[in-house]
PDB file of C-alpha atoms in Angstrom:
ATOM      1  CA  MET H  36     112.210 -97.715 211.017  1.00  0.00           C
ATOM      2  CA  LEU H  37     112.558 -93.530 209.237  1.00  0.00           C
ATOM      3  CA  ASN H  38     113.696 -93.365 205.517  1.00  0.00           C
ATOM      4  CA  LEU H  39     116.631 -90.216 205.706  1.00  0.00           C
ATOM      5  CA  THR H  40     117.860 -91.237 202.177  1.00  0.00           C
ATOM      6  CA  ASN H  41     116.244 -88.702 200.539  1.00  0.00           C
ATOM      7  CA  LYS H  42     118.345 -85.918 203.289  1.00  0.00           C
ATOM      8  CA  ARG H  43     121.547 -85.604 202.828  1.00  0.00           C
ATOM      9  CA  ILE H  44     123.701 -86.701 206.611  1.00  0.00           C
ATOM     10  CA  PRO H  45     127.067 -85.120 205.820  1.00  0.00           C
ATOM     11  CA  GLN H  46     129.982 -87.419 204.552  1.00  0.00           C
ATOM     12  CA  GLN H  47     131.689 -86.960 208.112  1.00  0.00           C
ATOM     13  CA  LEU H  48     128.181 -88.210 210.077  1.00  0.00           C
ATOM     14  CA  SER H  49     129.406 -91.846 211.039  1.00  0.00           C
ATOM     15  CA  CYS H  50     127.315 -94.318 212.377  1.00  0.00           C
ATOM     16  CA  SER H  51     128.550 -97.179 214.643  1.00  0.00           C
ATOM     17  CA  THR H  52     126.364-101.092 214.958  1.00  0.00           C
ATOM     18  CA  VAL H  53     126.672-100.512 218.963  1.00  0.00           C
ATOM     19  CA  CYS H  54     124.137 -98.274 217.699  1.00  0.00           C
ATOM     20  CA  PHE H  55     121.938-101.464 217.508  1.00  0.00           C
ATOM     21  CA  ARG H  56     123.458-104.005 218.488  1.00  0.00           C
ATOM     22  CA  ASP H  57     120.660-105.860 219.211  1.00  0.00           C
ATOM     23  CA  ARG H  58     120.711-106.739 215.425  1.00  0.00           C
ATOM     24  CA  SER H  59     123.184-109.385 213.457  1.00  0.00           C
ATOM     25  CA  LEU H  60     126.343-107.168 211.883  1.00  0.00           C
ATOM     26  CA  ALA H  61     124.524-107.993 208.259  1.00  0.00           C
ATOM     27  CA  ASP H  62     121.197-105.901 209.795  1.00  0.00           C
ATOM     28  CA  ALA H  63     122.383-103.880 211.763  1.00  0.00           C
ATOM     29  CA  LEU H  64     124.652-102.758 208.999  1.00  0.00           C
ATOM     30  CA  LYS H  65     121.348-102.491 206.201  1.00  0.00           C
ATOM     31  CA  THR H  66     119.166-100.293 208.799  1.00  0.00           C
ATOM     32  CA  ILE H  67     122.603 -97.770 208.574  1.00  0.00           C
ATOM     33  CA  GLU H  68     123.024 -97.706 204.775  1.00  0.00           C
ATOM     34  CA  ALA H  69     118.907 -96.794 205.048  1.00  0.00           C
ATOM     35  CA  MET H  70     119.155 -94.666 206.803  1.00  0.00           C
ATOM     36  CA  GLY H  71     121.670 -92.441 204.583  1.00  0.00           C
ATOM     37  CA  PHE H  72     124.639 -93.424 206.088  1.00  0.00           C
ATOM     38  CA  GLN H  73     127.867 -93.257 203.832  1.00  0.00           C
ATOM     39  CA  SER H  74     130.345 -94.489 207.107  1.00  0.00           C
ATOM     40  CA  VAL H  75     130.230 -96.718 209.707  1.00  0.00           C
ATOM     41  CA  ASP H  76     132.127 -97.936 213.257  1.00  0.00           C
ATOM     42  CA  LEU H  77     132.009-101.668 213.843  1.00  0.00           C
ATOM     43  CA  ALA H  78     131.331-102.737 217.385  1.00  0.00           C
ATOM     44  CA  ALA H  79     133.835-105.273 218.788  1.00  0.00           C
ATOM     45  CA  LEU H  80     133.315-104.556 222.538  1.00  0.00           C
ATOM     46  CA  ALA H  81     132.947-107.737 224.588  1.00  0.00           C
ATOM     47  CA  GLY H  82     130.028-108.809 226.929  1.00  0.00           C
ATOM     48  CA  LEU H  83     128.743-105.650 224.948  1.00  0.00           C
ATOM     49  CA  CYS H  84     128.089-105.607 220.850  1.00  0.00           C
ATOM     50  CA  GLU H  85     130.764-108.045 219.555  1.00  0.00           C
ATOM     51  CA  HIS H  86     129.414-107.749 215.428  1.00  0.00           C
ATOM     52  CA  ILE H  87     132.842-107.454 214.867  1.00  0.00           C
ATOM     53  CA  PRO H  88     134.290-110.657 217.674  1.00  0.00           C
ATOM     54  CA  PRO H  89     136.796-109.535 219.430  1.00  0.00           C
ATOM     55  CA  GLN H  90     139.126-112.571 220.144  1.00  0.00           C
ATOM     56  CA  ALA H  91     139.180-112.391 217.002  1.00  0.00           C
ATOM     57  CA  GLU H  92     138.315-116.433 216.470  1.00  0.00           C
ATOM     58  CA  THR H  93     139.176-117.225 212.639  1.00  0.00           C
ATOM     59  CA  HIS H  94     135.706-118.930 211.888  1.00  0.00           C
ATOM     60  CA  LYS H  95     134.354-116.175 213.818  1.00  0.00           C
ATOM     61  CA  LEU H  96     136.030-113.368 211.280  1.00  0.00           C
ATOM     62  CA  THR H  97     135.010-115.375 208.546  1.00  0.00           C
ATOM     63  CA  ALA H  98     131.731-114.780 209.688  1.00  0.00           C
ATOM     64  CA  ALA H  99     131.701-111.084 209.485  1.00  0.00           C
ATOM     65  CA  SER H 100     134.869-110.706 206.971  1.00  0.00           C
ATOM     66  CA  ILE H 101     131.607-112.652 204.386  1.00  0.00           C
ATOM     67  CA  VAL H 102     129.186-109.834 205.671  1.00  0.00           C
ATOM     68  CA  LEU H 103     131.121-106.955 205.200  1.00  0.00           C
ATOM     69  CA  LYS H 104     132.326-107.907 201.260  1.00  0.00           C
ATOM     70  CA  ASN H 105     127.971-107.092 200.883  1.00  0.00           C
ATOM     71  CA  SER H 106     128.048-103.755 202.328  1.00  0.00           C
ATOM     72  CA  THR H 107     128.127-100.484 200.322  1.00  0.00           C
ATOM     73  CA  LEU H 108     129.629 -98.403 203.332  1.00  0.00           C
ATOM     74  CA  ARG H 109     132.905 -96.708 204.118  1.00  0.00           C
ATOM     75  CA  PHE H 110     134.343 -98.730 207.439  1.00  0.00           C
ATOM     76  CA  THR H 111     136.114 -95.911 209.869  1.00  0.00           C
ATOM     77  CA  SER H 112     136.557 -97.670 212.871  1.00  0.00           C
ATOM     78  CA  ILE H 113     136.491-100.841 214.692  1.00  0.00           C
ATOM     79  CA  ASN H 114     135.776 -99.923 217.982  1.00  0.00           C
ATOM     80  CA  ALA H 115     137.239-102.809 220.412  1.00  0.00           C
ATOM     81  CA  ASP H 116     137.769-104.173 223.702  1.00  0.00           C
ATOM     82  CA  THR H 117     140.359-106.638 223.098  1.00  0.00           C
ATOM     83  CA  GLY H 118     141.120-107.127 226.468  1.00  0.00           C
ATOM     84  CA  SER H 119     143.438-104.182 228.629  1.00  0.00           C
ATOM     85  CA  PHE H 120     146.319-103.674 229.906  1.00  0.00           C
ATOM     86  CA  ASN H 121     146.140-103.665 233.509  1.00  0.00           C
ATOM     87  CA  SER H 122     144.414-106.929 234.613  1.00  0.00           C
ATOM     88  CA  ASP H 123     145.156-110.586 234.539  1.00  0.00           C
ATOM     89  CA  ILE H 124     144.613-111.153 231.017  1.00  0.00           C
ATOM     90  CA  ASP H 125     148.373-112.354 229.339  1.00  0.00           C
ATOM     91  CA  ASN H 126     149.222-109.487 227.424  1.00  0.00           C
ATOM     92  CA  ASN H 127     150.405-111.531 224.518  1.00  0.00           C
ATOM     93  CA  MET H 128     146.808-112.883 225.159  1.00  0.00           C
ATOM     94  CA  ILE H 129     145.734-109.058 223.405  1.00  0.00           C
ATOM     95  CA  TYR H 130     148.816-109.182 220.939  1.00  0.00           C
ATOM     96  CA  GLN H 131     147.599-111.698 219.264  1.00  0.00           C
ATOM     97  CA  ARG H 132     142.946-110.610 218.669  1.00  0.00           C
ATOM     98  CA  VAL H 133     145.114-107.190 218.489  1.00  0.00           C
ATOM     99  CA  THR H 134     147.234-108.263 215.347  1.00  0.00           C
ATOM    100  CA  LYS H 135     144.719-111.100 213.254  1.00  0.00           C
ATOM    101  CA  LEU H 136     142.310-107.960 213.854  1.00  0.00           C
ATOM    102  CA  SER H 137     145.025-105.237 212.478  1.00  0.00           C
ATOM    103  CA  ARG H 138     145.475-108.323 209.730  1.00  0.00           C
ATOM    104  CA  PHE H 139     141.544-108.577 208.898  1.00  0.00           C
ATOM    105  CA  ALA H 140     140.962-104.324 208.849  1.00  0.00           C
ATOM    106  CA  SER H 141     143.618-103.811 206.363  1.00  0.00           C
ATOM    107  CA  GLU H 142     141.840-106.913 203.888  1.00  0.00           C
ATOM    108  CA  HIS H 143     138.296-104.831 205.265  1.00  0.00           C
ATOM    109  CA  GLN H 144     140.246-101.485 203.586  1.00  0.00           C
ATOM    110  CA  ILE H 145     139.534-100.633 207.457  1.00  0.00           C
ATOM    111  CA  PRO H 146     141.570 -97.540 208.627  1.00  0.00           C
ATOM    112  CA  LEU H 147     141.517 -97.552 212.159  1.00  0.00           C
ATOM    113  CA  ILE H 148     141.518 -99.592 215.633  1.00  0.00           C
ATOM    114  CA  VAL H 149     140.168 -98.046 218.440  1.00  0.00           C
ATOM    115  CA  LEU H 150     141.143-100.110 222.182  1.00  0.00           C
ATOM    116  CA  THR H 151     140.815 -99.251 225.964  1.00  0.00           C
ATOM    117  CA  SER H 152     142.010 -97.553 228.360  1.00  0.00           C
ATOM    118  CA  GLY H 153     141.960 -99.851 230.722  1.00  0.00           C
ATOM    119  CA  GLU H 154     139.535-101.802 232.581  1.00  0.00           C
ATOM    120  CA  LYS H 155     138.911 -99.865 236.638  1.00  0.00           C
ATOM    121  CA  GLU H 156     141.497 -99.441 238.724  1.00  0.00           C
ATOM    122  CA  GLN H 157     143.088-102.274 239.915  1.00  0.00           C
ATOM    123  CA  PRO H 158     143.509-102.941 243.883  1.00  0.00           C
ATOM    124  CA  ASP H 159     146.900-104.609 243.418  1.00  0.00           C
ATOM    125  CA  ASP H 160     148.863-101.838 241.465  1.00  0.00           C
ATOM    126  CA  ASP H 161     149.157 -98.449 241.612  1.00  0.00           C
ATOM    127  CA  VAL H 162     147.481 -95.929 239.821  1.00  0.00           C
ATOM    128  CA  VAL H 163     150.841 -94.668 237.694  1.00  0.00           C
ATOM    129  CA  THR H 164     152.165 -98.505 237.867  1.00  0.00           C
ATOM    130  CA  GLN H 165     148.983 -99.154 236.049  1.00  0.00           C
ATOM    131  CA  ILE H 166     148.793 -95.829 233.738  1.00  0.00           C
ATOM    132  CA  ARG H 167     151.811 -96.689 232.113  1.00  0.00           C
ATOM    133  CA  CYS H 168     151.641-100.025 231.459  1.00  0.00           C
ATOM    134  CA  VAL H 169     148.652 -99.763 229.368  1.00  0.00           C
ATOM    135  CA  ALA H 170     150.313 -97.228 227.552  1.00  0.00           C
ATOM    136  CA  GLU H 171     154.025 -99.631 226.582  1.00  0.00           C
ATOM    137  CA  GLY H 172     151.011-102.389 225.660  1.00  0.00           C
ATOM    138  CA  LEU H 173     149.187-100.011 223.439  1.00  0.00           C
ATOM    139  CA  ALA H 174     152.905 -98.842 222.330  1.00  0.00           C
ATOM    140  CA  ARG H 175     153.175-102.920 221.171  1.00  0.00           C
ATOM    141  CA  CYS H 176     149.754-102.162 219.299  1.00  0.00           C
ATOM    142  CA  TYR H 177     150.302-100.505 217.547  1.00  0.00           C
ATOM    143  CA  GLU H 178     153.596-101.760 215.829  1.00  0.00           C
ATOM    144  CA  LEU H 179     151.507-104.731 215.508  1.00  0.00           C
ATOM    145  CA  GLY H 180     148.632-102.122 213.654  1.00  0.00           C
ATOM    146  CA  ALA H 181     151.901-100.979 211.614  1.00  0.00           C
ATOM    147  CA  ALA H 182     153.147-104.026 210.090  1.00  0.00           C
ATOM    148  CA  TYR H 183     149.377-104.173 208.660  1.00  0.00           C
ATOM    149  CA  GLY H 184     148.714-100.434 207.066  1.00  0.00           C
ATOM    150  CA  VAL H 185     146.612 -99.575 210.796  1.00  0.00           C
ATOM    151  CA  GLU H 186     146.171 -97.388 212.677  1.00  0.00           C
ATOM    152  CA  ILE H 187     145.860 -97.583 216.755  1.00  0.00           C
ATOM    153  CA  ALA H 188     143.940 -95.419 219.021  1.00  0.00           C
ATOM    154  CA  VAL H 189     143.399 -95.671 222.330  1.00  0.00           C
ATOM    155  CA  GLU H 190     139.667 -93.957 223.869  1.00  0.00           C
ATOM    156  CA  ALA H 191     140.480 -91.709 226.533  1.00  0.00           C
ATOM    157  CA  PRO H 192     139.419 -90.844 229.038  1.00  0.00           C
ATOM    158  CA  HIS H 193     136.606 -93.362 229.541  1.00  0.00           C
ATOM    159  CA  PHE H 194     134.185 -92.532 232.354  1.00  0.00           C
ATOM    160  CA  PHE H 195     134.164 -96.511 234.071  1.00  0.00           C
ATOM    161  CA  ARG H 196     137.722 -97.504 232.625  1.00  0.00           C
ATOM    162  CA  LEU H 197     141.104 -97.199 234.648  1.00  0.00           C
ATOM    163  CA  VAL H 198     141.375 -93.860 232.796  1.00  0.00           C
ATOM    164  CA  ASN H 199     139.063 -91.618 232.788  1.00  0.00           C
ATOM    165  CA  THR H 200     139.522 -87.850 234.469  1.00  0.00           C
ATOM    166  CA  PRO H 201     141.810 -85.185 232.866  1.00  0.00           C
ATOM    167  CA  GLU H 202     144.644 -85.646 235.059  1.00  0.00           C
ATOM    168  CA  ARG H 203     145.049 -89.200 234.171  1.00  0.00           C
ATOM    169  CA  VAL H 204     144.714 -88.861 230.512  1.00  0.00           C
ATOM    170  CA  ASN H 205     147.551 -86.124 231.288  1.00  0.00           C
ATOM    171  CA  LEU H 206     149.909 -89.447 232.505  1.00  0.00           C
ATOM    172  CA  LEU H 207     148.924 -91.607 229.524  1.00  0.00           C
ATOM    173  CA  ASP H 208     149.867 -88.792 227.356  1.00  0.00           C
ATOM    174  CA  LYS H 209     153.720 -88.654 228.821  1.00  0.00           C
ATOM    175  CA  LEU H 210     153.295 -92.241 229.110  1.00  0.00           C
ATOM    176  CA  LEU H 211     152.128 -93.330 225.653  1.00  0.00           C
ATOM    177  CA  ASP H 212     153.439 -93.493 221.903  1.00  0.00           C
ATOM    178  CA  PRO H 213     153.489 -90.061 220.646  1.00  0.00           C
ATOM    179  CA  ARG H 214     151.983 -91.656 216.961  1.00  0.00           C
ATOM    180  CA  VAL H 215     149.083 -93.758 219.481  1.00  0.00           C
ATOM    181  CA  LYS H 216     145.624 -90.970 218.657  1.00  0.00           C
ATOM    182  CA  PHE H 217     142.873 -90.674 221.006  1.00  0.00           C
ATOM    183  CA  ILE H 218     139.512 -90.818 221.341  1.00  0.00           C
ATOM    184  CA  PHE H 219     137.466 -88.127 221.933  1.00  0.00           C
ATOM    185  CA  ASP H 220     134.327 -89.439 222.957  1.00  0.00           C
ATOM    186  CA  THR H 221     131.792 -85.960 223.453  1.00  0.00           C
ATOM    187  CA  SER H 222     130.329 -88.021 226.660  1.00  0.00           C
ATOM    188  CA  HIS H 223     132.627 -89.136 228.896  1.00  0.00           C
ATOM    189  CA  ILE H 224     134.129 -85.464 228.626  1.00  0.00           C
ATOM    190  CA  ARG H 225     130.935 -84.146 229.887  1.00  0.00           C
ATOM    191  CA  ALA H 226     129.514 -87.129 232.405  1.00  0.00           C
ATOM    192  CA  PRO H 227     133.161 -85.852 235.062  1.00  0.00           C
ATOM    193  CA  GLY H 228     131.530 -82.267 234.821  1.00  0.00           C
ATOM    194  CA  GLN H 229     133.876 -80.662 232.569  1.00  0.00           C
ATOM    195  CA  ASN H 230     133.307 -78.701 229.738  1.00  0.00           C
ATOM    196  CA  VAL H 231     133.162 -80.521 226.088  1.00  0.00           C
ATOM    197  CA  SER H 232     134.186 -76.955 224.340  1.00  0.00           C
ATOM    198  CA  LEU H 233     136.463 -76.251 226.803  1.00  0.00           C
ATOM    199  CA  SER H 234     138.522 -79.519 227.648  1.00  0.00           C
ATOM    200  CA  TYR H 235     138.396 -80.359 223.509  1.00  0.00           C
ATOM    201  CA  GLN H 236     141.062 -77.779 223.367  1.00  0.00           C
ATOM    202  CA  SER H 237     143.821 -80.017 224.958  1.00  0.00           C
ATOM    203  CA  PHE H 238     143.908 -82.792 222.847  1.00  0.00           C
ATOM    204  CA  ALA H 239     143.050 -81.074 219.654  1.00  0.00           C
ATOM    205  CA  LYS H 240     146.910 -82.545 218.395  1.00  0.00           C
ATOM    206  CA  ARG H 241     145.996 -85.944 219.336  1.00  0.00           C
ATOM    207  CA  THR H 242     143.000 -86.643 218.694  1.00  0.00           C
ATOM    208  CA  ARG H 243     142.299 -89.241 215.897  1.00  0.00           C
ATOM    209  CA  LEU H 244     138.135 -89.613 215.875  1.00  0.00           C
ATOM    210  CA  ILE H 245     135.162 -88.270 217.874  1.00  0.00           C
ATOM    211  CA  HIS H 246     132.179 -90.558 219.309  1.00  0.00           C
ATOM    212  CA  LEU H 247     128.571 -88.645 219.833  1.00  0.00           C
ATOM    213  CA  ARG H 248     126.833 -89.049 221.995  1.00  0.00           C
ATOM    214  CA  ASP H 249     124.950 -87.093 225.377  1.00  0.00           C
ATOM    215  CA  ALA H 250     125.120 -86.746 228.784  1.00  0.00           C
ATOM    216  CA  VAL H 251     124.845 -84.696 232.233  1.00  0.00           C
ATOM    217  CA  ASP H 252     126.627 -85.115 234.968  1.00  0.00           C
ATOM    218  CA  GLY H 253     127.288 -88.625 236.204  1.00  0.00           C
ATOM    219  CA  ASP H 254     125.256 -90.581 232.709  1.00  0.00           C
ATOM    220  CA  ILE H 255     126.951 -91.080 230.077  1.00  0.00           C
ATOM    221  CA  ARG H 256     123.851 -93.097 228.567  1.00  0.00           C
ATOM    222  CA  ARG H 257     121.608 -90.633 227.018  1.00  0.00           C
ATOM    223  CA  VAL H 258     120.050 -90.029 223.402  1.00  0.00           C
ATOM    224  CA  ILE H 259     121.090 -86.154 221.102  1.00  0.00           C
ATOM    225  CA  GLY H 260     119.236 -84.058 223.418  1.00  0.00           C
ATOM    226  CA  ASP H 261     118.346 -85.986 226.237  1.00  0.00           C
ATOM    227  CA  GLY H 262     121.702 -84.449 227.674  1.00  0.00           C
ATOM    228  CA  ASP H 263     123.471 -80.669 228.100  1.00  0.00           C
ATOM    229  CA  ILE H 264     126.369 -81.080 225.506  1.00  0.00           C
ATOM    230  CA  ASN H 265     125.989 -77.920 222.884  1.00  0.00           C
ATOM    231  CA  PHE H 266     126.932 -79.752 220.050  1.00  0.00           C
ATOM    232  CA  ARG H 267     127.259 -76.439 217.897  1.00  0.00           C
ATOM    233  CA  ASP H 268     129.275 -75.189 219.902  1.00  0.00           C
ATOM    234  CA  PHE H 269     131.425 -78.209 219.497  1.00  0.00           C
ATOM    235  CA  PHE H 270     131.582 -78.340 216.431  1.00  0.00           C
ATOM    236  CA  GLU H 271     132.509 -75.183 215.473  1.00  0.00           C
ATOM    237  CA  THR H 272     135.323 -75.291 217.607  1.00  0.00           C
ATOM    238  CA  ALA H 273     136.804 -78.824 216.462  1.00  0.00           C
ATOM    239  CA  ALA H 274     136.677 -76.975 213.191  1.00  0.00           C
ATOM    240  CA  SER H 275     138.178 -73.891 213.804  1.00  0.00           C
ATOM    241  CA  LEU H 276     141.284 -76.547 215.548  1.00  0.00           C
ATOM    242  CA  GLY H 277     141.136 -78.159 212.270  1.00  0.00           C
ATOM    243  CA  TYR H 278     139.658 -80.912 213.059  1.00  0.00           C
ATOM    244  CA  ASP H 279     138.002 -82.585 209.399  1.00  0.00           C
ATOM    245  CA  GLY H 280     137.419 -86.468 210.303  1.00  0.00           C
ATOM    246  CA  ASP H 281     135.202 -88.688 211.353  1.00  0.00           C
ATOM    247  CA  TYR H 282     132.592 -87.596 213.696  1.00  0.00           C
ATOM    248  CA  VAL H 283     130.766 -91.123 215.266  1.00  0.00           C
ATOM    249  CA  LEU H 284     126.711 -91.101 216.246  1.00  0.00           C
ATOM    250  CA  GLU H 285     127.010 -93.379 218.941  1.00  0.00           C
ATOM    251  CA  LEU H 286     123.722 -93.704 220.772  1.00  0.00           C
ATOM    252  CA  GLU H 287     124.580 -97.055 223.308  1.00  0.00           C
ATOM    253  CA  THR H 288     122.221 -95.625 226.181  1.00  0.00           C
ATOM    254  CA  HIS H 289     121.085 -98.723 227.823  1.00  0.00           C
ATOM    255  CA  ASN H 290     117.701 -97.597 228.669  1.00  0.00           C
ATOM    256  CA  SER H 291     116.114 -97.531 226.051  1.00  0.00           C
ATOM    257  CA  PRO H 292     114.497 -99.904 224.334  1.00  0.00           C
ATOM    258  CA  PHE H 293     115.544-100.868 221.034  1.00  0.00           C
ATOM    259  CA  ALA H 294     112.476-100.379 219.136  1.00  0.00           C
ATOM    260  CA  THR H 295     112.825 -97.296 219.783  1.00  0.00           C
ATOM    261  CA  LYS H 296     116.556 -97.548 218.297  1.00  0.00           C
ATOM    262  CA  ASP H 297     115.381 -96.297 214.707  1.00  0.00           C
ATOM    263  CA  GLU H 298     114.038 -92.716 214.947  1.00  0.00           C
ATOM    264  CA  GLU H 299     116.277 -92.397 217.814  1.00  0.00           C
ATOM    265  CA  VAL H 300     119.159 -92.176 214.954  1.00  0.00           C
ATOM    266  CA  SER H 301     116.969 -90.662 212.927  1.00  0.00           C
ATOM    267  CA  ASP H 302     116.334 -87.926 215.158  1.00  0.00           C
ATOM    268  CA  ALA H 303     119.780 -87.702 216.545  1.00  0.00           C
ATOM    269  CA  VAL H 304     120.536 -86.616 211.946  1.00  0.00           C
ATOM    270  CA  ARG H 305     118.193 -84.525 212.607  1.00  0.00           C
ATOM    271  CA  ARG H 306     119.901 -81.930 215.080  1.00  0.00           C
ATOM    272  CA  LEU H 307     123.384 -82.365 214.215  1.00  0.00           C
ATOM    273  CA  SER H 308     123.238 -82.717 210.212  1.00  0.00           C
ATOM    274  CA  PRO H 309     123.104 -79.258 209.707  1.00  0.00           C
ATOM    275  CA  LEU H 310     125.289 -77.810 212.911  1.00  0.00           C
ATOM    276  CA  LEU H 311     128.133 -80.193 210.259  1.00  0.00           C
ATOM    277  CA  ALA H 312     127.212 -78.630 206.381  1.00  0.00           C
TER     278      ALA H 312
END
């Protein structure tokens, strides 16, 4: 593992545990801390990276809690797939999971839970109806989180989910409780052919957190520098519009071997840190 502890990583730059999804939660946190990060995003992504259990089973939350208590990192958020409101899953099951995760987040001073914007478009309902169901479900989740002092936000657009275009984001925006903020992921903006900096201008007022990954047309899974996103221009745009929150490095790339993840994250830090300093 490359040691970055002697190099200053900007406080705004956080790292998601999904970058090290092949490792246990404890090992992922140790790696991220050893690299010099001060904060971490915790992945609770069903079937992909369940460092925090997305179904919120009590015994698994208890085990994760022990690990978090031994970490000195600041926790920016839990990125969770607890189920989608345009799917066959019972909404009450999703609400139960969100409630338990909110209680867990509160116990560990995690201010934010990020939820999904639905499964892919389902054939049995029109798009507007499905997006309305997502908006209503997220509004209820916001209330559940607020009871524990935890914010709820939604990642939209998302290239592989229901709300995957600017037009659908605009519709969700109109239907959604204004207290629910958006997560802006650079790769999910770029892959459908959008300009990241220009697109951010319409998101700025409602952005709660920014995820970082590179992309090209049709491909969201590029490490930083292997796509064509102009991160310098994007950071300048975000700063000019008042963004002062965290940037979460989310190098879940599928097509790169786990053995090179340390180097990929380290290289991303070297590329991005001067732009954020």
